[in-house]
XYZ file of C-alpha atoms in Angstrom:
568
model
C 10.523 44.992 -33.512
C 7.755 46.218 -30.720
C 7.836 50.187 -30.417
C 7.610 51.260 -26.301
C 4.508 53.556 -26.692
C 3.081 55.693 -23.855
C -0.106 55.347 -22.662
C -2.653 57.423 -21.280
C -1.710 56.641 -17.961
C 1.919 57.558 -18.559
C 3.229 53.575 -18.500
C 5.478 52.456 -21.393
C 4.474 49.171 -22.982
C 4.648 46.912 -25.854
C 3.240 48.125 -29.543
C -0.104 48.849 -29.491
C -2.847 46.578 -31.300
C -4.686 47.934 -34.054
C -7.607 48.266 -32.061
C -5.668 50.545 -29.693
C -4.324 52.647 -32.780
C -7.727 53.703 -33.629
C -8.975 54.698 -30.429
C -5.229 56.612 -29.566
C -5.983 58.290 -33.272
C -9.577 59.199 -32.547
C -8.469 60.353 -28.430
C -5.507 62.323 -30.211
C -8.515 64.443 -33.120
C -10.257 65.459 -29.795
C -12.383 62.737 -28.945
C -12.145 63.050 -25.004
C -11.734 60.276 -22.936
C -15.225 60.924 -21.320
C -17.103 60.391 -24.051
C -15.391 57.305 -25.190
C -17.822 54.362 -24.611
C -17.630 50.248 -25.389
C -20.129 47.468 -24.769
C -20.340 43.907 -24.440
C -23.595 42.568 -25.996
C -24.142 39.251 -25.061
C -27.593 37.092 -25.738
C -28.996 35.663 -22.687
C -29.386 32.540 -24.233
C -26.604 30.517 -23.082
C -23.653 30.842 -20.063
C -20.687 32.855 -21.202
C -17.247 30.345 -22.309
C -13.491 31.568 -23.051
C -13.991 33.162 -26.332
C -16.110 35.707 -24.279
C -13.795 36.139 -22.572
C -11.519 37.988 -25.004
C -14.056 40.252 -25.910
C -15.114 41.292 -22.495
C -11.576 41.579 -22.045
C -11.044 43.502 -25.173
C -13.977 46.432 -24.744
C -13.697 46.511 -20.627
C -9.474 46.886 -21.283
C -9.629 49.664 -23.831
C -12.301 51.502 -21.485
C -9.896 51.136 -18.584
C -6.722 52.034 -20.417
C -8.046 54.707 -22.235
C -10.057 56.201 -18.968
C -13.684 55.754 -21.059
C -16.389 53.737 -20.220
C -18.303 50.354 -20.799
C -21.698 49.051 -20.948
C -22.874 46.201 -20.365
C -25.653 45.569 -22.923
C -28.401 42.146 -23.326
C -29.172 41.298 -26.554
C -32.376 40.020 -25.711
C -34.265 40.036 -28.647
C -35.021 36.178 -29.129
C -37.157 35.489 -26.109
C -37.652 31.598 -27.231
C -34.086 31.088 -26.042
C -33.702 33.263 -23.505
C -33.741 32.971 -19.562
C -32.900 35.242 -16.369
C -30.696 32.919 -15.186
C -28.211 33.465 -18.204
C -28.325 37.048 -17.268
C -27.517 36.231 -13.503
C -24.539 34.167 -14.692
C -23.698 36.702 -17.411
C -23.330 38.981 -15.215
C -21.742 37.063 -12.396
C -18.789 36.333 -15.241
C -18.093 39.445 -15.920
C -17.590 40.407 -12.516
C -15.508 37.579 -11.508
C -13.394 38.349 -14.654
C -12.737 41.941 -12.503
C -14.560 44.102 -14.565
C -17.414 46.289 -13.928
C -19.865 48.017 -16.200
C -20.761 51.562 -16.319
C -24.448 50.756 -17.147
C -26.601 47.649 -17.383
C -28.477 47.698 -20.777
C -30.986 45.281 -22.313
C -32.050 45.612 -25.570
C -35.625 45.084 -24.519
C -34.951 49.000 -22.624
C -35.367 49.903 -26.398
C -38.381 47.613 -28.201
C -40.765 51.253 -27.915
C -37.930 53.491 -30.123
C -37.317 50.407 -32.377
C -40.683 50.467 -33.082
C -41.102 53.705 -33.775
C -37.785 54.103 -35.849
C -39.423 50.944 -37.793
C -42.288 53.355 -38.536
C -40.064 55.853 -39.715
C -38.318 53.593 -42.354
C -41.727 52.762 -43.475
C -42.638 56.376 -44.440
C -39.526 56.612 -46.308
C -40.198 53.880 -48.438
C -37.089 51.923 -46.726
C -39.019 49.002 -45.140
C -42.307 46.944 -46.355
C -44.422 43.924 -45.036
C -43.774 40.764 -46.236
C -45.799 37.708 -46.405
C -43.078 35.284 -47.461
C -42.159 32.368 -45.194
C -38.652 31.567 -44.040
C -37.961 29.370 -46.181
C -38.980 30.896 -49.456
C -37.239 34.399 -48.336
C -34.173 32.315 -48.131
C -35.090 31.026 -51.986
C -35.565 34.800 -53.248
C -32.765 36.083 -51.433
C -30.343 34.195 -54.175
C -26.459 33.142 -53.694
C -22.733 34.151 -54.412
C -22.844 34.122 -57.701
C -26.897 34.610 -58.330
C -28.640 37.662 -57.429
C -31.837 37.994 -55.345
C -35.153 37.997 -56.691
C -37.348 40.766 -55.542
C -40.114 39.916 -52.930
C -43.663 40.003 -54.403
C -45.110 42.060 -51.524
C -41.996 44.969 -51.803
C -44.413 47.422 -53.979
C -46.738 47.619 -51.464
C -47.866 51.052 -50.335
C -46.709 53.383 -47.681
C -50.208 52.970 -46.017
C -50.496 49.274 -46.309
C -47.438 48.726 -45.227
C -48.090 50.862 -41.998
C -51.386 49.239 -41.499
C -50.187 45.832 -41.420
C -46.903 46.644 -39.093
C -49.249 48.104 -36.659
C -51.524 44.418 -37.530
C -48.414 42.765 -36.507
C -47.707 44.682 -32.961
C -51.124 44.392 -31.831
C -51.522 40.524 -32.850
C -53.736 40.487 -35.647
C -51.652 37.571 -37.768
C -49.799 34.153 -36.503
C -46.479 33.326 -35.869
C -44.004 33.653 -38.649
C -46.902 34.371 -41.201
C -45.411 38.211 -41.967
C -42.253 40.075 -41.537
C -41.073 43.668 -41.643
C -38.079 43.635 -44.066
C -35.695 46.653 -44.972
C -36.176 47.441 -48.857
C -32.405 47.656 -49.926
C -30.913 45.963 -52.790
C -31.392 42.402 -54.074
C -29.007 42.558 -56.804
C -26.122 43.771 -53.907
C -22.819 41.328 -53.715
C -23.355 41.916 -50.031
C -26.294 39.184 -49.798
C -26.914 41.078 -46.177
C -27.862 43.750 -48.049
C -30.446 41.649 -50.014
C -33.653 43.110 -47.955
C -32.812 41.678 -44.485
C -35.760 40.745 -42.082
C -36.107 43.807 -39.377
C -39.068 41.588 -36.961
C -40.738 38.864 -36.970
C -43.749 37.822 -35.606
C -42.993 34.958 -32.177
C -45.558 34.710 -29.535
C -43.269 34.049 -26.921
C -42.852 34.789 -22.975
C -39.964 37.331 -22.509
C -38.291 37.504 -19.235
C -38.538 40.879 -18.892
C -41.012 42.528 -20.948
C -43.468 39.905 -20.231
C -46.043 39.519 -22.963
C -46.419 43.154 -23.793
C -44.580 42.226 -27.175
C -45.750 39.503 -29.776
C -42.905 40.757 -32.359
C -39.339 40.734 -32.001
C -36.372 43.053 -33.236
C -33.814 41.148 -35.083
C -30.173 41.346 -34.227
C -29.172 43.100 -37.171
C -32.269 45.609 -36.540
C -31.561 46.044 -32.867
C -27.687 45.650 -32.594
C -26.829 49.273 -34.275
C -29.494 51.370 -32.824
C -29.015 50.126 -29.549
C -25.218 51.411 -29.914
C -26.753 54.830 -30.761
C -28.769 55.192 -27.872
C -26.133 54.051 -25.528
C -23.780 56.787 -27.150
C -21.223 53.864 -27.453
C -18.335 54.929 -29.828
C -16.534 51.921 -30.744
C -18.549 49.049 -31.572
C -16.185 46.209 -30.970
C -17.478 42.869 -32.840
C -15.589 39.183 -34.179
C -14.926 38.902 -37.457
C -18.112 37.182 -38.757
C -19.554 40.373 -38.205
C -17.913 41.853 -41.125
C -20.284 40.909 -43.669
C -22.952 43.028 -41.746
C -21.114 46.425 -41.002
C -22.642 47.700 -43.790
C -26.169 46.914 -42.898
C -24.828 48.074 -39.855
C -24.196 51.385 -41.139
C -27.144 51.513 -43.406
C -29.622 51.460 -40.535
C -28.159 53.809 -39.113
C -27.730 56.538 -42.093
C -31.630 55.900 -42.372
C -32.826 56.541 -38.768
C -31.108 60.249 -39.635
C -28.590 60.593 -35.982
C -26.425 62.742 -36.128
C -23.964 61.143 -33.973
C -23.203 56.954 -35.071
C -20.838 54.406 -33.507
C -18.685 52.899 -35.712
C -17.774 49.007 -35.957
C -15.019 47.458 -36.163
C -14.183 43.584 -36.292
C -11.451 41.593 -35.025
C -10.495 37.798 -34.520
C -12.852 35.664 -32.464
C -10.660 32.973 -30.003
C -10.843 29.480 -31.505
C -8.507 27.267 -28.515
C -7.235 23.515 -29.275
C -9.753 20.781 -28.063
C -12.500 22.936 -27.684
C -15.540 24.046 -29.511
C -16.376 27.459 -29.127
C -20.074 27.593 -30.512
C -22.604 28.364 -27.973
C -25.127 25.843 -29.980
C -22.540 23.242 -29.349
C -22.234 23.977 -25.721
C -26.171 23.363 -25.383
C -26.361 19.992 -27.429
C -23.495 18.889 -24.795
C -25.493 20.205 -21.850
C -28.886 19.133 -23.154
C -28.288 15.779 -24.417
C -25.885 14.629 -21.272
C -22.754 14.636 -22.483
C -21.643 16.816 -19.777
C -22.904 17.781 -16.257
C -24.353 21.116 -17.060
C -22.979 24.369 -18.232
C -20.629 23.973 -15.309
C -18.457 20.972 -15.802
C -14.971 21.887 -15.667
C -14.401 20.387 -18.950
C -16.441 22.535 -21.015
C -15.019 26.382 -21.524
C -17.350 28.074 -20.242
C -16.660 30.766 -17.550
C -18.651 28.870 -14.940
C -16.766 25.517 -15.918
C -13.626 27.292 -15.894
C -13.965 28.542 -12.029
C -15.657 25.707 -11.129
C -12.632 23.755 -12.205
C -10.145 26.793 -10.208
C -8.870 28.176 -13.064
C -8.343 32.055 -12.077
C -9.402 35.022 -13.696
C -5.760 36.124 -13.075
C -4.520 33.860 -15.200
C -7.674 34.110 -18.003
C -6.935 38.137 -18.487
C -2.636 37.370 -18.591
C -3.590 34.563 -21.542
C -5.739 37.230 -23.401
C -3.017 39.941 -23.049
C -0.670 37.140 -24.621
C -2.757 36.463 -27.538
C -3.856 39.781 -27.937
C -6.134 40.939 -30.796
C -5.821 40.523 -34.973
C -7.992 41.339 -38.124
C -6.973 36.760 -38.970
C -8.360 33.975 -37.343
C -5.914 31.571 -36.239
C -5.778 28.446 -33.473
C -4.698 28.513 -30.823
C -2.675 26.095 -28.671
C -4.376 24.989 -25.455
C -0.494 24.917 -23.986
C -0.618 28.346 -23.741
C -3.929 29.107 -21.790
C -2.477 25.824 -19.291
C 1.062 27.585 -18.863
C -0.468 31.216 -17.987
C -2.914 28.953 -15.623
C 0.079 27.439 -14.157
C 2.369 30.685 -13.903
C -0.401 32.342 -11.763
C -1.091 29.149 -9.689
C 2.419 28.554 -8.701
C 2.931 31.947 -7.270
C -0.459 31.693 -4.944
C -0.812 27.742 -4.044
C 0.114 26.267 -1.444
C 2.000 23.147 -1.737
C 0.733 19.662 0.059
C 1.785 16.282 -0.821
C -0.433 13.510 -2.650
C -0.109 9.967 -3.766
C -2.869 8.725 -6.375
C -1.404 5.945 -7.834
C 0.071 4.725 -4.270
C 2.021 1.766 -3.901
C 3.571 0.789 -0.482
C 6.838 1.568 0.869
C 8.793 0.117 4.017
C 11.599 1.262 5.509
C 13.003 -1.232 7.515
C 15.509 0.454 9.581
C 13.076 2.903 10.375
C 12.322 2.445 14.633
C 8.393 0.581 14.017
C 7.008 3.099 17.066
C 8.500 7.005 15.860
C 6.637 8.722 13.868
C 9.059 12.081 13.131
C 7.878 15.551 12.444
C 9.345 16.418 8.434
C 9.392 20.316 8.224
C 8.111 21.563 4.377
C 7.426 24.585 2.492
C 4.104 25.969 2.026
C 4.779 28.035 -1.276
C 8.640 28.539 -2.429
C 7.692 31.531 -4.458
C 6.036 33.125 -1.199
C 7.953 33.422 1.407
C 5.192 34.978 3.742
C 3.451 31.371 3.473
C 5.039 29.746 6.381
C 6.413 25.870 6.987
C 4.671 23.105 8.229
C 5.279 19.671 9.328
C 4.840 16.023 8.128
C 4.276 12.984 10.029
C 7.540 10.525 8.915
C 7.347 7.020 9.616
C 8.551 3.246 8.979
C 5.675 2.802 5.996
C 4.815 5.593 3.760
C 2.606 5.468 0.444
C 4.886 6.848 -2.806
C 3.639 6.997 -6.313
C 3.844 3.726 -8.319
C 5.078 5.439 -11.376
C 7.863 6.385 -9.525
C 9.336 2.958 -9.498
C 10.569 1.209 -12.366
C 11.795 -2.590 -12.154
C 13.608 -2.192 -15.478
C 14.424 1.228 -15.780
C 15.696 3.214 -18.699
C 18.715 5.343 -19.419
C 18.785 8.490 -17.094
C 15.817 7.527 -15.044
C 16.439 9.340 -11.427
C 13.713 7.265 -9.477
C 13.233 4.158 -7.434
C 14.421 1.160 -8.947
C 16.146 -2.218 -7.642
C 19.269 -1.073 -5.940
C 18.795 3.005 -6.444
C 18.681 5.401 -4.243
C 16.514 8.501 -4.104
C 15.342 11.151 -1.498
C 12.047 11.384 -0.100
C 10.625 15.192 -0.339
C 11.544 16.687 2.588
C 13.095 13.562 4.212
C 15.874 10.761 4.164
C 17.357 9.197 1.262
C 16.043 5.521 0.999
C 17.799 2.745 -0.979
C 15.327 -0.202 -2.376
C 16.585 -3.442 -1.108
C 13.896 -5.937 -1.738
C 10.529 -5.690 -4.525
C 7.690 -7.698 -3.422
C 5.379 -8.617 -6.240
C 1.852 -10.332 -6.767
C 2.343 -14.133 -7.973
C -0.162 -13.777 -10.557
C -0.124 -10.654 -11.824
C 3.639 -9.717 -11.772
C 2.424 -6.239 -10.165
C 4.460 -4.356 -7.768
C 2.596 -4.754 -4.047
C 5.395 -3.132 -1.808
C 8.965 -1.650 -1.852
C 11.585 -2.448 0.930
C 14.199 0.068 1.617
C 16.379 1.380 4.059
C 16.910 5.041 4.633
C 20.064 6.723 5.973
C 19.853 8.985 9.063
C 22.537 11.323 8.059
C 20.665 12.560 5.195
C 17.757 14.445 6.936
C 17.322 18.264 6.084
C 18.721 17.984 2.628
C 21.814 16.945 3.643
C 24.013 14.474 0.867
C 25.034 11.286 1.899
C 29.007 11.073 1.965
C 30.479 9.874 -1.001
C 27.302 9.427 -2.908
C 25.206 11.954 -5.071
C 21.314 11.415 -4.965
C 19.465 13.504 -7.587
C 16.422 11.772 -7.774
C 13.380 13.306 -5.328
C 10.146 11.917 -5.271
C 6.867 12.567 -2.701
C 5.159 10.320 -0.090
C 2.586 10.500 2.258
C 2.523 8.461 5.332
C 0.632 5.397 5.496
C -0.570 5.355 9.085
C -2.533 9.073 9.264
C -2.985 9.492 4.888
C -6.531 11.247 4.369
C -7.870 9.109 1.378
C -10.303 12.002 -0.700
C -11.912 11.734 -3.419
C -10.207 13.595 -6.493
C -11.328 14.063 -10.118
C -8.981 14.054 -12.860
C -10.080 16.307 -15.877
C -8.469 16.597 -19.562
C -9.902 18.214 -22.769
C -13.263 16.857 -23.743
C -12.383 16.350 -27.407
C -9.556 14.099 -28.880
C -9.236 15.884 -32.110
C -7.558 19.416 -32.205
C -10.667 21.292 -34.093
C -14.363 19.826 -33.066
C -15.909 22.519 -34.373
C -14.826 21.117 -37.964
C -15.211 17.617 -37.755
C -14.407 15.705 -40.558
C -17.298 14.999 -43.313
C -19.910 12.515 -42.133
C -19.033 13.144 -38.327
C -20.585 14.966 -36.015
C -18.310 16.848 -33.162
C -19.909 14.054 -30.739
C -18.599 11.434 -32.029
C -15.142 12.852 -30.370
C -15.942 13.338 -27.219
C -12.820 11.720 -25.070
C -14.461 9.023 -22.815
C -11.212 9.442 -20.955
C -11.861 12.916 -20.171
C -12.791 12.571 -16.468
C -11.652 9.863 -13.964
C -12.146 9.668 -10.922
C -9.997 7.941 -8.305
C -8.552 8.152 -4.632
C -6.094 10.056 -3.650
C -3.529 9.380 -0.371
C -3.040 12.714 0.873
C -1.133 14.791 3.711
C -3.546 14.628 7.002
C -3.597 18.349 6.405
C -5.693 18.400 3.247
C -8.670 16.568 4.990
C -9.662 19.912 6.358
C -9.815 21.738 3.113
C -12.544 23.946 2.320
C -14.666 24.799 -0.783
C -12.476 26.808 -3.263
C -9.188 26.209 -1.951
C -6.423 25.765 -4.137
C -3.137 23.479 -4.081
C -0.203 22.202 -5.805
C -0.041 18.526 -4.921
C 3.740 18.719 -5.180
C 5.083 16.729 -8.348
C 1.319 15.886 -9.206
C -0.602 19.175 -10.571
C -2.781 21.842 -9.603
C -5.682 21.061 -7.287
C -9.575 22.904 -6.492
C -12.057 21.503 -3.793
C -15.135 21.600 -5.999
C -17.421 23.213 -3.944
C -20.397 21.246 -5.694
C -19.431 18.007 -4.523
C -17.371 18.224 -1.189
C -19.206 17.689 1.681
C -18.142 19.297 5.406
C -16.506 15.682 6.215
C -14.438 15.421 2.644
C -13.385 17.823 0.109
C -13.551 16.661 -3.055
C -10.085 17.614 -5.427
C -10.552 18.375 -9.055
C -7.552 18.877 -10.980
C -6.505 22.474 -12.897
C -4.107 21.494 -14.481
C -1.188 18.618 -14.581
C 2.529 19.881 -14.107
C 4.513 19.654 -16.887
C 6.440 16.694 -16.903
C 9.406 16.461 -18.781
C 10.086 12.748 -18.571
C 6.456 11.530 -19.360
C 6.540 13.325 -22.422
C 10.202 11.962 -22.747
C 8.703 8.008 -22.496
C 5.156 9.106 -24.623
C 7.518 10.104 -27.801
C 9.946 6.958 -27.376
């Protein structure tokens, strides 16, 4: 059962996560709120996606629940990969996410006091040069069940060691031919403990420090120190981090501080459909499979708001999932319901046909064209009305007609009756098909005049609503229709002998016409809609154009009979 707990700011909520337990515990021993600090530390080596998202969610919420503070922080220690436009869109993320930092860090701020603290573990005896390559440190290091085998080059001297360090910052040696590795244990079960590599030598542009340095911190070097400096309290890191809290902590027992962040690890967001590794994201971008680090099917941030998903609905899905110490998948229904549950309350409803089939209502006068008064948003009644052009031929959905219906089915079909959104009830009279093809080409129907305004015809009961648009005045726009990229639930484990590629849905984006209200022709950049009946709709501002908007879909409404007819 959840426990009501009070929180700093007085308001009673559900139990709190373990991560909250530990900061409440520390806050309640006299660590003040003030000096409470988080980061987010991501590389600039790639756009942010949705498993970001949780932790900048995670370290910004504790700051702001708890009244502390959070950093921003660049790992930018692996300038071959690196580029100032990730940081631009880094930080353009986090800010559309609603956050803001209390300090932008870089890593790079600290390359001069990693040095020197480098030094340091040299004089100690807790660091040496090696000359091994990559791959035969990888050999020595050993696995599981075999221990390491020492390094050749770990007995050197204090002094040779220093003289060769300082050989590597000023450029004496080539790429990869030395590194600076901690001397810890090779025979240690933790095989990050087995003398990890502190720099390495890589003669490459960085974007901020130029070429003032020719070797690089590695993560593991920087990641804890740069904590330190930043006087950040609670390290917050996913659980593959585990392994390497207590290199973590080892580093920072040598340096000597006296006051140390601690780390602590929690579940990393794996979502249905989607692959999650930022290496994966690049193959897709880089080898065309998508159109950029943008497309709304991929999960990145940018994708995500490009598509009109709202950060709204992105921080109500990660207070739903909240944080563990497990990994676990998650369904991609519930990121799609929160999506929908914020979009319904803020859209505003317009009518759209994109499967349209033609409908005549022949007892409907050939020259009126009536004004239909509609809704704008049910759920806000500030929104307003507006009105519809009505007329003798209309465009309805063709899936909303069924020939040979089924059990139950409350939509157009020879001799039913049904209601047109916001209009008359029509009754089909006559089905005109194509000769060859046996395709439905136009519905005849009349419509009763006593049933505007909602009104039930006498002695009949008409359940069935579907929408129209009418045929004369439709605005026919462009619209994109997105779905998950992959057709198998994990792609980030595909089966043996596959790669993740080979599941890329082909079906994933189509694009088609839609018949629209006359309305939505004006529709700028960034507005949203629910095409009533249909789904959730965005004008991509990347490809509408001051003449046509161009819809994407957010998301489909749920559909209770489709799923009904998929499972019969």
């Amino acid at each position: 059962m959840s426990e009501l707990t009070e929180r700093p700011d007085g308001q009673e909520h559900r139990s709190l996560s373990f991560l909250e337990k530990i900061v409440q515990k520390d806050v309640s021993e006299g660590l003040s709120p003030e000096r409470l600090r988080f980061r987010f530390p991501p590389e600039p080596n790639g756009f942010l996606h949705i498993g970001h998202a949780k932790a900048i969610c995670v370290s910004f919420g504790l700051a702001g629940d708890f009244g502390g503070h959070c950093n921003l922080r660049f790992d930018d220690t692996n300038p071959a990969k690196e580029e100032q436009r990730f940081v631009d869109s880094i930080q353009e993320d986090v800010k559309w996410l609603g956050f803001e930092w209390d300090q932008l860090c870089f890593a790079s701020d600290y390359f001069g006091q990693l040095y020197d603290w480098a030094v340091q573990l040299i004089r100690q005896g807790d660091a040496y040069v090696c000359d091994l390559d990559g791959e035969e440190v990888r050999k020595h290091r050993g696995t599981l069940s075999e221990p390491g085998v020492d390094s050749p080059f770990r007995t050197r001297t204090v002094e040779e060691n220093l003289e060769l360090f300082a050989g590597m910052r000023s450029g004496e040696f080539s790429d990869g031919s030395r590194t600076l590795r901690a001397k810890i244990d090779m025979q240690s079960a933790h095989i990050v403990m087995r003398d990890p590599v502190m720099y390495r030598i890589q003669r490459s542009h960085h974007h901020r420090t130029g070429d003032d340095w020719c070797l690089y911190p590695t993560y593991d070097w920087a990641h804890g120190q740069g904590d330190a400096i930043e006087g950040v309290t609670h390290s917050l890191c996913s659980l593959e981090f585990r392994n390497h809290r207590p290199l973590y902590d080892w580093f920072l027992e040598k340096i000597g501080l006296e006051e140390v962040p601690s780390q602590t690890e929690f579940a990393r967001l794996n979502l249905q459909f989607t692959v999650m590794s930022k290496r994966r994201l690049r193959t897709l971008v880089e080898d065309g499979h998508v159109d950029g680090w943008d497309d709304p099917r991929m999960p990145t941030l940018a994708g995500l708001r490009r598509r009109g998903v709202t950060p709204e609905a992105i921080r109500a899905f990660m207070k739903t999932i909240g944080v563990s110490k497990v990994n676990s998948m998650i369904d991609l229904t519930v990121l799609e319901n929160h999506i929908r549950d914020h979009l319904n309350k803020i859209t505003l409803r317009r009518m759209a046909v994109l499967d349209p089939v033609k409908m005549v209502i022949e007892n409907f006068p050939e020259d009126l064209q009536e004004m239909m008064e509609a809704v704008n948003n049910p759920e806000d009644p500030d929104a307003g009305m507006r009105q519809i052009p009505f007329e003798r031929e209309v465009w309805i959905d063709r899936d909303d007609f069924r020939m040979d219906p089924p059990r139950k089915w409350r939509r157009l079909a020879p001799d039913a009756e049904v209601r047109l959104r916001y209009g008359y009830c029509v009754k089909v009279k006559e089905v005109i098909t194509d000769p060859d093809s046996g395709e439905v080409t136009e519905i005849r129907c009349d419509y009763d005049p006593e049933t505007s305004k909602g009104r039930q015809p006498e002695g009949r009961k008409v359940r069935g609503i579907i929408h129209w648009v009418p045929a004369s005045c439709a605005a026919q726009l462009p619209v994109t229709l997105y779905s998950p990229l992959f057709s198998i639930e994990n792609p980030d484990d595909p089966p043996e002998g596959q790669e993740f590629t080979d599941f890329i849905d082909p079906g994933s984006r189509v694009e088609t016409t839609a018949f629209c209200e006359p309305a939505l022709a004006q529709a700028a950049g960034g507005d949203r809609f629910q095409f009533e009946r249909v789904g959730y709709f965005h004008v991509d501002p990347a490809r509408s154009s001051e003449e046509s908007p161009h819809f994407v879909r957010i998301a489909a409404l749920r559909d209770s009979w489709a799923k009904k007819e998929k499972n019969s």
